[in-house]
Coordinates of C-alpha atoms in Angstrom, one line a residue:
Chain A
X1 CA -132.1 -87.6 -244.8
X2 CA -132.9 -86.5 -248.2
X3 CA -130.4 -87.7 -250.9
X4 CA -132.3 -85.9 -254.1
X5 CA -132.1 -82.7 -252.1
X6 CA -128.6 -82.9 -251.4
X7 CA -127.8 -83.9 -254.9
X8 CA -129.7 -81.0 -256.2
X9 CA -127.7 -78.4 -253.8
X10 CA -124.2 -80.2 -254.2
X11 CA -123.9 -81.3 -250.5
X12 CA -122.7 -84.6 -249.2
X13 CA -121.5 -86.2 -246.0
X14 CA -118.5 -84.9 -247.1
X15 CA -119.3 -81.8 -248.3
X16 CA -121.3 -79.9 -245.8
X17 CA -122.4 -76.7 -246.2
X18 CA -120.0 -74.7 -243.6
X19 CA -119.6 -71.2 -242.4
X20 CA -123.0 -70.4 -243.8
X21 CA -126.6 -69.5 -243.1
X22 CA -129.4 -71.5 -244.7
X23 CA -132.7 -70.1 -244.8
X24 CA -136.0 -72.4 -245.1
X25 CA -139.1 -70.1 -245.8
X26 CA -142.5 -71.4 -246.5
X27 CA -145.9 -70.0 -247.5
X28 CA -149.2 -71.2 -246.2
X29 CA -147.5 -74.6 -245.8
X30 CA -145.2 -76.5 -243.4
X31 CA -141.4 -76.5 -244.4
X32 CA -140.3 -78.2 -241.1
X33 CA -139.8 -81.7 -242.8
X34 CA -136.4 -79.7 -244.0
X35 CA -135.3 -79.3 -240.6
X36 CA -135.6 -83.1 -239.9
X37 CA -133.4 -83.3 -242.9
X38 CA -130.6 -81.0 -241.4
X39 CA -130.8 -82.9 -238.2
X40 CA -130.3 -86.1 -239.7
X41 CA -127.6 -84.9 -242.4
X42 CA -125.4 -83.5 -239.8
X43 CA -125.7 -86.1 -237.4
X44 CA -125.1 -88.6 -239.5
X45 CA -122.0 -86.9 -240.6
X46 CA -120.8 -86.9 -237.2
X47 CA -121.0 -82.8 -236.7
X48 CA -122.3 -81.5 -233.4
X49 CA -125.6 -80.2 -233.4
X50 CA -127.2 -77.7 -231.4
X51 CA -131.3 -77.7 -231.5
X52 CA -133.2 -74.7 -230.3
X53 CA -137.0 -75.6 -230.5
X54 CA -139.7 -73.5 -229.7
X55 CA -142.5 -74.7 -232.1
X56 CA -142.3 -78.6 -231.1
X57 CA -141.4 -80.8 -228.6
X58 CA -138.1 -83.0 -228.4
X59 CA -140.4 -86.3 -229.0
X60 CA -141.7 -84.9 -232.1
X61 CA -138.2 -84.1 -233.4
X62 CA -137.2 -87.7 -232.6
X63 CA -140.0 -89.4 -234.2
X64 CA -139.4 -87.6 -237.4
X65 CA -135.6 -88.2 -237.4
X66 CA -136.2 -92.2 -236.3
X67 CA -137.7 -92.2 -239.9
X68 CA -134.7 -90.9 -241.4
X69 CA -132.2 -93.3 -239.6
X70 CA -131.2 -91.1 -236.5
X71 CA -131.8 -91.9 -233.0
X72 CA -131.9 -88.2 -231.3
X73 CA -132.2 -89.7 -227.8
X74 CA -128.9 -91.3 -228.1
X75 CA -127.2 -88.5 -230.0
X76 CA -128.4 -86.3 -226.8
X77 CA -126.7 -89.0 -224.5
X78 CA -123.7 -89.1 -226.5
X79 CA -123.4 -85.4 -226.4
X80 CA -123.5 -85.1 -230.3
X81 CA -126.8 -83.3 -229.8
X82 CA -127.9 -80.2 -227.8
X83 CA -131.5 -79.7 -227.2
X84 CA -132.6 -76.2 -225.8
X85 CA -136.3 -76.8 -224.8
X86 CA -137.3 -73.3 -225.5
X87 CA -140.8 -74.3 -225.8
X88 CA -141.6 -75.8 -222.2
X89 CA -139.3 -73.3 -220.8
X90 CA -141.2 -70.3 -222.4
X91 CA -145.0 -72.0 -221.1
X92 CA -143.6 -72.5 -217.8
X93 CA -142.0 -69.2 -217.5
X94 CA -145.1 -67.3 -218.9
X95 CA -147.6 -69.1 -216.5
X96 CA -145.6 -69.9 -213.6
X97 CA -143.1 -66.8 -213.8
X98 CA -140.2 -69.3 -213.1
X99 CA -138.4 -72.4 -215.1
X100 CA -138.0 -74.8 -212.4
X101 CA -136.3 -78.3 -213.2
X102 CA -135.1 -77.0 -216.6
X103 CA -131.4 -76.5 -217.5
X104 CA -130.0 -73.2 -216.8
X105 CA -129.1 -72.8 -220.2
X106 CA -133.0 -72.8 -221.5
X107 CA -133.9 -70.2 -218.6
X108 CA -131.3 -68.1 -219.7
X109 CA -132.6 -68.1 -223.2
X110 CA -135.9 -66.8 -222.3
X111 CA -135.1 -63.8 -220.5
X112 CA -136.5 -61.9 -223.2
X113 CA -140.2 -62.7 -222.3
X114 CA -139.8 -60.6 -219.4
X115 CA -138.3 -57.0 -219.6
X116 CA -135.5 -57.1 -221.8
X117 CA -137.2 -58.3 -225.1
X118 CA -134.3 -59.0 -226.7
X119 CA -132.5 -62.3 -227.9
X120 CA -129.1 -61.4 -226.5
X121 CA -129.1 -64.0 -224.2
X122 CA -130.3 -67.0 -226.8
X123 CA -127.6 -65.8 -228.9
X124 CA -124.9 -66.1 -225.9
X125 CA -126.2 -69.5 -225.1
X126 CA -125.9 -70.7 -228.9
X127 CA -122.4 -69.2 -229.1
X128 CA -121.1 -71.1 -225.8
X129 CA -122.7 -74.3 -227.2
X130 CA -120.7 -74.1 -230.3
X131 CA -117.2 -72.5 -229.1
X132 CA -114.4 -74.7 -229.7
X133 CA -116.2 -77.1 -232.0
X134 CA -115.8 -77.4 -236.0
X135 CA -118.4 -77.6 -238.2
X136 CA -121.3 -77.5 -235.9
X137 CA -124.8 -76.8 -237.0
X138 CA -127.2 -74.9 -235.0
X139 CA -131.2 -75.4 -235.9
X140 CA -133.8 -72.7 -234.6
X141 CA -137.2 -73.7 -235.1
X142 CA -138.5 -71.0 -235.6
X143 CA -137.2 -67.4 -235.6
X144 CA -141.0 -65.9 -236.9
X145 CA -142.2 -67.4 -233.1
X146 CA -140.3 -64.6 -231.5
X147 CA -142.2 -62.0 -233.2
X148 CA -145.3 -62.9 -231.5
X149 CA -143.7 -63.6 -228.4
X150 CA -142.8 -59.8 -228.2
X151 CA -139.4 -59.4 -229.9
X152 CA -139.4 -56.5 -232.1
X153 CA -138.5 -56.7 -236.1
X154 CA -135.5 -54.8 -235.1
X155 CA -134.2 -57.1 -232.4
X156 CA -134.9 -60.1 -234.8
X157 CA -132.7 -58.4 -237.4
X158 CA -129.8 -58.0 -234.7
X159 CA -130.0 -61.3 -233.7
X160 CA -129.9 -62.5 -237.4
X161 CA -126.7 -60.5 -238.0
X162 CA -125.3 -61.7 -234.7
X163 CA -125.9 -65.5 -235.9
X164 CA -124.1 -64.5 -239.0
X165 CA -121.2 -63.4 -237.3
X166 CA -121.2 -66.4 -235.2
X167 CA -121.2 -68.7 -238.2
X168 CA -118.5 -66.9 -240.2
X169 CA -116.4 -66.5 -236.8
X170 CA -117.2 -69.9 -235.4
X171 CA -117.0 -72.0 -238.8
X172 CA -120.5 -73.3 -238.0
X173 CA -123.8 -73.2 -240.0
X174 CA -127.0 -71.9 -238.9
X175 CA -130.3 -73.3 -240.2
X176 CA -133.7 -71.4 -239.4
X177 CA -137.1 -71.8 -240.6
X178 CA -139.3 -68.4 -241.5
X179 CA -142.8 -68.4 -242.0
X180 CA -143.6 -65.9 -244.9
X181 CA -147.2 -65.5 -244.1
X182 CA -146.1 -63.1 -241.4
X183 CA -147.1 -59.5 -241.8
X184 CA -144.1 -57.1 -241.0
X185 CA -144.2 -53.7 -239.8
X186 CA -143.5 -51.8 -243.2
X187 CA -141.5 -49.1 -241.1
X188 CA -138.7 -51.5 -240.3
X189 CA -136.8 -53.7 -242.5
X190 CA -138.8 -57.1 -242.7
X191 CA -136.9 -59.8 -240.8
X192 CA -137.5 -62.1 -243.8
X193 CA -135.9 -60.0 -246.1
X194 CA -132.8 -59.6 -243.4
X195 CA -132.6 -63.3 -243.6
X196 CA -132.4 -63.4 -246.9
X197 CA -129.5 -60.9 -246.9
X198 CA -127.4 -62.9 -244.8
X199 CA -128.3 -66.6 -245.9
X200 CA -125.9 -68.2 -248.5
X201 CA -129.0 -70.6 -249.4
X202 CA -132.4 -70.1 -249.2
X203 CA -135.0 -73.0 -249.9
X204 CA -138.6 -71.6 -250.4
X205 CA -141.4 -74.3 -249.9
X206 CA -145.1 -73.3 -251.3
X207 CA -148.0 -75.5 -252.3
X208 CA -149.3 -76.0 -255.9
X209 CA -150.9 -73.1 -257.2
X210 CA -153.6 -75.1 -258.9
X211 CA -154.3 -76.6 -255.6
X212 CA -154.4 -79.8 -254.0
X213 CA -152.6 -82.8 -255.5
X214 CA -152.1 -86.5 -253.7
X215 CA -149.2 -87.0 -255.9
X216 CA -147.4 -83.5 -255.9
X217 CA -147.5 -82.0 -252.5
X218 CA -145.9 -78.4 -253.6
X219 CA -143.0 -76.3 -255.0
X220 CA -139.4 -76.3 -253.7
X221 CA -137.4 -73.6 -255.1
X222 CA -133.6 -73.7 -254.0
X223 CA -132.0 -70.3 -254.1
X224 CA -128.0 -70.3 -253.9
X225 CA -126.1 -66.9 -253.7
X226 CA -123.6 -65.4 -256.2
X227 CA -120.4 -65.4 -254.6
X228 CA -118.9 -62.8 -257.2
X229 CA -120.8 -60.7 -259.6
X230 CA -123.5 -58.3 -259.5
X231 CA -126.6 -60.7 -259.6
X232 CA -127.6 -61.8 -255.9
X233 CA -128.6 -65.3 -256.9
X234 CA -127.4 -68.2 -259.5
X235 CA -130.5 -69.3 -261.5
X236 CA -132.9 -70.7 -259.0
X237 CA -133.5 -74.3 -259.2
X238 CA -137.5 -74.9 -259.1
X239 CA -138.9 -78.3 -258.5
X240 CA -142.3 -80.3 -257.5
X241 CA -141.7 -82.3 -254.4
X242 CA -143.5 -85.4 -253.1
X243 CA -142.9 -86.0 -249.2
X244 CA -143.3 -89.3 -247.6
X245 CA -142.5 -90.8 -244.4
X246 CA -138.6 -91.5 -245.1
X247 CA -138.0 -89.5 -248.4
X248 CA -138.4 -86.6 -250.5
X249 CA -138.9 -87.0 -254.1
X250 CA -138.1 -84.1 -256.4
X251 CA -139.4 -83.7 -260.0
X252 CA -139.0 -81.5 -262.7
X253 CA -142.0 -79.6 -262.8
X254 CA -144.9 -81.3 -264.9
X255 CA -142.9 -84.9 -265.0
X256 CA -144.9 -86.3 -262.0
X257 CA -146.6 -89.7 -262.8
X258 CA -150.0 -88.3 -262.4
X259 CA -149.4 -86.1 -265.2
X260 CA -147.5 -88.2 -267.9
Chain B
X1 CA -120.8 -41.8 -267.1
X2 CA -119.9 -44.7 -264.5
X3 CA -116.5 -45.2 -265.9
X4 CA -116.0 -41.4 -265.4
X5 CA -117.5 -41.6 -262.2
X6 CA -115.1 -44.3 -261.4
X7 CA -112.1 -42.8 -262.7
X8 CA -112.6 -39.5 -260.9
X9 CA -112.9 -37.8 -264.2
X10 CA -116.5 -36.5 -263.1
X11 CA -116.6 -35.2 -259.5
X12 CA -119.0 -36.5 -257.1
X13 CA -118.7 -36.1 -253.3
X14 CA -121.3 -38.6 -252.0
X15 CA -122.3 -41.6 -254.2
X16 CA -125.2 -43.7 -253.5
X17 CA -125.1 -47.4 -254.7
X18 CA -128.9 -48.8 -254.5
X19 CA -129.5 -52.7 -254.9
X20 CA -132.4 -54.9 -254.3
X21 CA -133.1 -58.3 -253.6
X22 CA -131.8 -59.4 -256.9
X23 CA -128.8 -57.3 -257.5
X24 CA -125.8 -57.2 -255.3
X25 CA -124.3 -53.9 -255.1
X26 CA -121.3 -54.7 -252.8
X27 CA -119.3 -55.5 -256.0
X28 CA -119.5 -52.0 -257.5
X29 CA -119.0 -50.6 -253.8
X30 CA -115.7 -52.9 -254.0
X31 CA -114.7 -51.4 -257.5
X32 CA -115.3 -47.7 -256.3
X33 CA -113.0 -48.7 -253.3
X34 CA -110.4 -50.0 -255.5
X35 CA -110.2 -47.1 -257.7
X36 CA -109.9 -44.7 -254.8
X37 CA -106.9 -46.5 -253.4
X38 CA -105.4 -46.7 -257.1
X39 CA -106.0 -43.0 -256.9
X40 CA -103.8 -42.4 -253.9
X41 CA -106.7 -41.9 -251.3
X42 CA -106.5 -42.5 -247.9
X43 CA -109.7 -44.7 -247.5
X44 CA -111.7 -45.3 -244.4
X45 CA -113.7 -48.3 -244.8
X46 CA -116.6 -48.6 -242.5
X47 CA -117.9 -52.4 -242.9
X48 CA -121.5 -53.4 -241.2
X49 CA -122.5 -56.4 -243.3
X50 CA -119.4 -58.4 -243.7
X51 CA -116.1 -58.6 -242.0
X52 CA -113.6 -55.9 -242.9
X53 CA -110.7 -58.7 -243.9
X54 CA -113.4 -60.4 -246.3
X55 CA -113.9 -56.9 -247.9
X56 CA -110.4 -56.1 -248.2
X57 CA -109.5 -60.0 -249.3
X58 CA -111.9 -59.2 -252.9
X59 CA -110.0 -56.1 -253.2
X60 CA -106.8 -57.8 -254.6
X61 CA -104.5 -55.2 -253.1
X62 CA -100.6 -55.7 -253.1
X63 CA -100.4 -52.9 -250.1
X64 CA -103.6 -52.1 -248.0
X65 CA -101.6 -49.5 -245.5
X66 CA -104.2 -46.8 -247.1
X67 CA -107.0 -48.6 -245.9
X68 CA -108.3 -47.8 -242.3
X69 CA -110.7 -50.2 -241.3
X70 CA -114.0 -49.5 -238.7
X71 CA -115.2 -52.8 -237.8
X72 CA -119.1 -52.2 -237.2
X73 CA -119.9 -56.1 -238.3
X74 CA -118.4 -58.0 -235.3
X75 CA -120.2 -56.2 -232.6
X76 CA -122.2 -53.2 -233.7
X77 CA -124.4 -53.1 -230.4
X78 CA -122.6 -55.1 -227.6
X79 CA -124.2 -58.2 -227.5
X80 CA -120.7 -60.0 -227.5
X81 CA -119.5 -57.7 -224.7
X82 CA -117.8 -55.3 -227.2
X83 CA -118.1 -51.7 -226.8
X84 CA -121.5 -51.7 -228.8
X85 CA -119.9 -49.1 -231.3
X86 CA -123.4 -48.1 -232.9
X87 CA -125.3 -47.5 -229.5
X88 CA -126.4 -44.9 -227.7
X89 CA -124.0 -41.6 -227.8
X90 CA -121.6 -43.5 -230.0
X91 CA -123.4 -43.2 -232.9
X92 CA -122.4 -43.2 -236.3
X93 CA -120.2 -40.3 -236.3
X94 CA -117.9 -40.6 -239.1
X95 CA -116.4 -36.8 -239.0
X96 CA -115.0 -37.2 -236.0
X97 CA -113.6 -40.3 -236.5
X98 CA -112.0 -39.1 -239.8
X99 CA -110.6 -35.8 -237.8
X100 CA -109.3 -37.9 -235.2
X101 CA -107.6 -40.4 -237.2
X102 CA -105.7 -37.6 -239.7
X103 CA -104.0 -34.7 -238.7
X104 CA -104.0 -33.1 -242.3
X105 CA -104.1 -33.9 -245.8
X106 CA -107.4 -33.6 -248.0
X107 CA -107.0 -37.1 -249.7
X108 CA -109.5 -39.1 -247.9
X109 CA -112.1 -41.0 -249.1
X110 CA -115.3 -43.2 -247.5
X111 CA -116.7 -46.4 -248.1
X112 CA -119.6 -47.3 -246.5
X113 CA -120.9 -50.8 -246.6
X114 CA -123.9 -50.8 -245.9
X115 CA -126.4 -48.1 -244.5
X116 CA -129.2 -50.5 -243.6
X117 CA -128.0 -51.1 -239.9
X118 CA -127.2 -47.6 -239.3
X119 CA -130.8 -46.8 -240.8
X120 CA -132.4 -49.5 -238.3
X121 CA -130.7 -47.9 -235.3
X122 CA -131.0 -44.4 -235.9
X123 CA -133.6 -42.2 -237.3
X124 CA -133.0 -41.8 -241.2
X125 CA -132.9 -37.7 -240.7
X126 CA -130.1 -38.0 -238.5
X127 CA -128.3 -40.1 -240.7
X128 CA -128.9 -38.0 -243.6
X129 CA -127.5 -35.0 -241.6
X130 CA -124.4 -36.9 -240.7
X131 CA -123.9 -37.8 -244.3
X132 CA -124.3 -34.3 -245.6
X133 CA -121.8 -33.0 -243.2
X134 CA -119.2 -35.4 -244.5
X135 CA -120.0 -34.5 -248.3
X136 CA -118.9 -30.9 -246.9
X137 CA -116.0 -32.0 -245.2
X138 CA -113.0 -30.7 -246.9
X139 CA -110.6 -33.5 -246.2
X140 CA -113.1 -36.0 -248.0
X141 CA -113.0 -35.8 -251.8
X142 CA -115.6 -39.0 -252.1
X143 CA -118.0 -41.0 -250.0
X144 CA -119.2 -44.1 -251.4
X145 CA -122.3 -46.1 -249.7
X146 CA -124.2 -48.7 -250.3
X147 CA -128.0 -49.0 -249.8
X148 CA -130.4 -52.2 -250.1
X149 CA -133.8 -50.3 -251.2
X150 CA -136.0 -53.5 -250.5
X151 CA -135.2 -53.5 -246.7
X152 CA -136.5 -49.7 -246.1
X153 CA -139.2 -47.7 -247.0
X154 CA -139.2 -45.6 -250.4
X155 CA -139.0 -42.0 -248.2
X156 CA -135.6 -43.6 -246.6
X157 CA -134.2 -44.1 -250.3
X158 CA -135.7 -40.6 -251.7
X159 CA -133.9 -38.9 -248.5
X160 CA -130.6 -40.5 -249.4
X161 CA -131.0 -39.9 -253.1
X162 CA -131.6 -36.0 -252.4
X163 CA -128.4 -35.8 -250.6
X164 CA -126.6 -37.5 -252.9
X165 CA -124.4 -36.0 -255.8
X166 CA -124.8 -39.3 -257.7
X167 CA -127.3 -42.0 -257.4
X168 CA -126.6 -45.7 -258.8
X169 CA -129.2 -47.9 -259.3
X170 CA -128.8 -51.5 -259.9
X171 CA -131.7 -53.5 -261.9
X172 CA -131.8 -56.7 -263.9
X173 CA -132.3 -56.3 -267.6
X174 CA -135.4 -58.1 -266.9
X175 CA -138.2 -57.0 -264.5
X176 CA -138.9 -60.5 -263.7
X177 CA -137.2 -62.6 -261.2
X178 CA -134.8 -65.2 -262.6
X179 CA -136.9 -68.2 -262.0
X180 CA -135.9 -71.5 -264.3
X181 CA -134.4 -74.7 -263.9
X182 CA -132.0 -74.5 -266.5
X183 CA -128.4 -74.3 -265.6
X184 CA -128.3 -70.9 -268.2
X185 CA -129.9 -68.0 -267.3
X186 CA -132.4 -66.6 -270.2
X187 CA -131.2 -62.9 -269.5
X188 CA -127.8 -62.4 -268.8
X189 CA -127.5 -58.6 -268.0
X190 CA -127.3 -55.7 -264.9
X191 CA -128.2 -52.2 -265.9
X192 CA -126.9 -49.5 -263.8
X193 CA -129.1 -46.3 -263.8
X194 CA -126.8 -43.5 -263.0
X195 CA -128.2 -39.8 -261.8
X196 CA -125.6 -37.7 -261.8
X197 CA -125.8 -34.0 -260.5
X198 CA -122.7 -31.8 -261.4
X199 CA -122.1 -28.8 -259.5
X200 CA -123.1 -26.2 -262.0
X201 CA -126.8 -28.0 -261.1
X202 CA -127.1 -29.8 -264.5
X203 CA -128.5 -33.6 -264.0
X204 CA -127.0 -36.3 -266.4
X205 CA -129.0 -39.6 -266.7
X206 CA -127.2 -42.6 -268.2
X207 CA -128.3 -46.1 -268.6
X208 CA -125.8 -48.6 -269.0
X209 CA -124.8 -52.6 -269.1
X210 CA -122.5 -53.3 -266.3
X211 CA -120.2 -56.2 -265.7
X212 CA -117.8 -56.6 -262.8
X213 CA -114.6 -58.7 -263.9
X214 CA -112.7 -61.0 -261.4
X215 CA -110.0 -58.1 -260.6
X216 CA -112.8 -55.8 -259.4
X217 CA -112.6 -53.5 -262.7
X218 CA -115.7 -52.2 -264.2
X219 CA -117.2 -52.6 -267.9
X220 CA -119.9 -50.5 -268.8
X221 CA -121.5 -49.8 -272.0
X222 CA -124.7 -47.8 -272.9
X223 CA -127.8 -49.9 -272.9
X224 CA -130.8 -49.7 -274.3
X225 CA -134.0 -51.5 -274.0
X226 CA -135.0 -53.8 -277.2
X227 CA -138.5 -52.3 -277.8
X228 CA -139.8 -55.9 -278.4
X229 CA -138.4 -57.3 -275.0
X230 CA -140.3 -53.9 -273.7
X231 CA -143.5 -55.0 -274.8
X232 CA -143.1 -58.6 -273.7
X233 CA -142.1 -57.6 -270.1
X234 CA -138.5 -58.6 -271.1
X235 CA -138.9 -61.9 -272.3
X236 CA -137.3 -62.1 -275.6
X237 CA -139.2 -64.1 -277.9
X238 CA -136.1 -65.4 -280.1
X239 CA -134.6 -67.1 -277.3
X240 CA -136.1 -70.5 -276.2
X241 CA -135.6 -71.6 -272.5
X242 CA -133.7 -74.9 -272.2
X243 CA -136.0 -76.8 -270.8
X244 CA -134.4 -80.3 -271.4
X245 CA -132.1 -80.5 -268.5
X246 CA -130.9 -84.0 -268.2
X247 CA -130.6 -84.0 -264.4
X248 CA -134.4 -83.6 -264.1
X249 CA -135.8 -85.7 -266.6
X250 CA -136.1 -89.1 -267.0
X251 CA -136.4 -89.4 -270.7
X252 CA -134.8 -88.0 -273.9
X253 CA -136.4 -85.0 -275.7
X254 CA -133.5 -84.5 -278.0
X255 CA -132.8 -85.9 -281.8
X256 CA -129.5 -87.4 -282.6
X257 CA -127.6 -86.4 -285.8
X258 CA -128.8 -89.2 -287.6
X259 CA -132.4 -88.9 -286.6
X260 CA -132.5 -85.3 -287.8
X261 CA -131.2 -86.6 -291.2
X262 CA -133.9 -88.9 -291.6
X263 CA -136.6 -86.3 -290.8
X264 CA -135.3 -84.3 -293.7
X265 CA -135.5 -87.2 -296.0
X266 CA -139.3 -88.0 -295.0
X267 CA -142.0 -86.9 -297.8
X268 CA -145.1 -85.8 -296.4
X269 CA -148.3 -87.8 -297.5
X270 CA -149.9 -85.0 -299.3
X271 CA -147.0 -84.8 -302.0
X272 CA -147.8 -87.4 -304.8
X273 CA -144.6 -88.7 -306.1
X274 CA -146.1 -90.8 -308.9
X275 CA -146.9 -89.0 -311.9
X276 CA -149.2 -91.7 -313.5
X277 CA -151.9 -90.4 -311.1
X278 CA -152.0 -87.3 -312.7
X279 CA -155.1 -86.0 -314.4
X280 CA -153.9 -83.7 -317.4
X281 CA -156.3 -81.1 -319.2
X282 CA -155.6 -79.7 -322.3
X283 CA -157.0 -77.2 -324.5
X284 CA -156.6 -77.6 -328.0
X285 CA -155.7 -75.1 -331.0
X286 CA -158.8 -75.8 -333.2
X287 CA -161.3 -74.2 -330.5
X288 CA -162.6 -77.3 -329.4
X289 CA -162.3 -79.5 -326.4
X290 CA -161.0 -82.6 -326.0
X291 CA -160.9 -84.6 -323.0
X292 CA -158.5 -87.4 -322.3
X293 CA -159.8 -89.8 -319.9
X294 CA -158.0 -92.7 -318.2
X295 CA -160.5 -95.0 -316.5
X296 CA -159.6 -96.6 -312.9
X297 CA -159.3 -100.3 -312.5
X298 CA -162.8 -100.0 -310.9
X299 CA -164.6 -98.1 -313.7
X300 CA -166.9 -100.1 -316.3
X301 CA -166.1 -98.4 -319.2
X302 CA -169.0 -99.1 -322.0
X303 CA -167.9 -98.2 -325.4
X304 CA -171.7 -98.5 -326.4
X305 CA -173.8 -95.3 -326.9
X306 CA -176.5 -95.1 -324.0
X307 CA -178.6 -93.0 -326.1
X308 CA -178.6 -95.4 -329.1
X309 CA -182.4 -96.5 -328.7
X310 CA -183.7 -92.9 -328.5
X311 CA -185.2 -91.7 -331.9
X312 CA -185.1 -88.1 -332.4

């Protein structure tokens, strides 16, 4: 896991963010490395993790997390990790019309592909996974994909609302990824703004405005919601980051070794 | 104006609080709820965005028997095997709920947190009709509702503003979002722009700087934008951001007290301390000029007259 990110946000293995929704958003870049961080972080803290993946295969997460010191295959066998393979199930259901050889949970999740077009079943499955569990983590990779699979913005907003209810009632945390370069239908509330409304933390990842640099890979902004007061956010923390296989280096803007 | 609306000194049957991404209107909504309860109203609380117990907890009430809760947060559309209170024919019909729950009395107030989910589920025109009916319900003395302007198109905000007696728009004192990596924000202020329509048709506009205290009470004072900061887009030229946050930098940019004293003692090279190197030019009183010349070490001063060999 990325220690520097935890230090900046005030998190640790003994101080996990619970009862919260964490939104990871990116703009013309890929912030999925932060999902690997949360996977490794919570598994190292011996919390239960539910990984609903529709963007990448399980092998991808296993490889990425192995570099961070966590074996997802072993965690899945131990029961610490529940992996909902929405990627394979969606392809199989779309092409063949059924989900043979897949777990019942995955099949139920994807009923929205035909007819129903709502994420109600996915919500119910996720709720069942975290029932009677404390400090669990639900990761959904990623929420923007559903908009391309026939789910309306309104239904996605309802889903985000219900995930917020689930977090608060079951004392768990929900982490999801949102790609901001999705163009919303302006007649309905934007799902990104809806996610922002419910999220207690937002980690926004963008590329450098000045262009590509091999020493600095982008800009990471941590936005924390105020609990009291009229202002929505505490002052943002803006940092440059450099990502390697095993670590994430965070720098104050302009202090990279390439500049100084 | 804000404090008059809160205390009830100014009558307003329908109050609309508008916030955006950078301002949080629910704290002002709680202030209104608290003030209505203190005035002895029976409060009907419609919660869509947070659990009612969370809302009431922040009101810091000793006795919440005057609060009637309508929970539209936990299961608004029946996904969790609930009754789906927001769906179908059981739409957001506040009037019938109020008329059912109270046999008599005209001291009812309604607080709605917030309108976004209802506006998603129903047409904005039908929501406006419901709210307009509510504002004319004789049993209801005031309805206060929260609206997130950034989630909906401008037309929806305009419709809601049109039916409301008072519209309170929360803005930050700077139009720029607060992006800084220092711990202290450069600008610490939220202003509330209030447009209030009296019963006689007069419209009042006020801009006030607002602060919500820990007991949900409100402090408001008149606010005027500094002309200089208006030109600079809200950035004050006198304040310097604290960019030397030690958490992020690996070197020290600050000076210690001793270093500052030594710096003040430093003499600039262009100031000549020695008076022996000065060249003085004086004028004599007899009218003629005299030149006082002090030769340097490298000057080859010859007393001989160089024109001695010339014959004139």
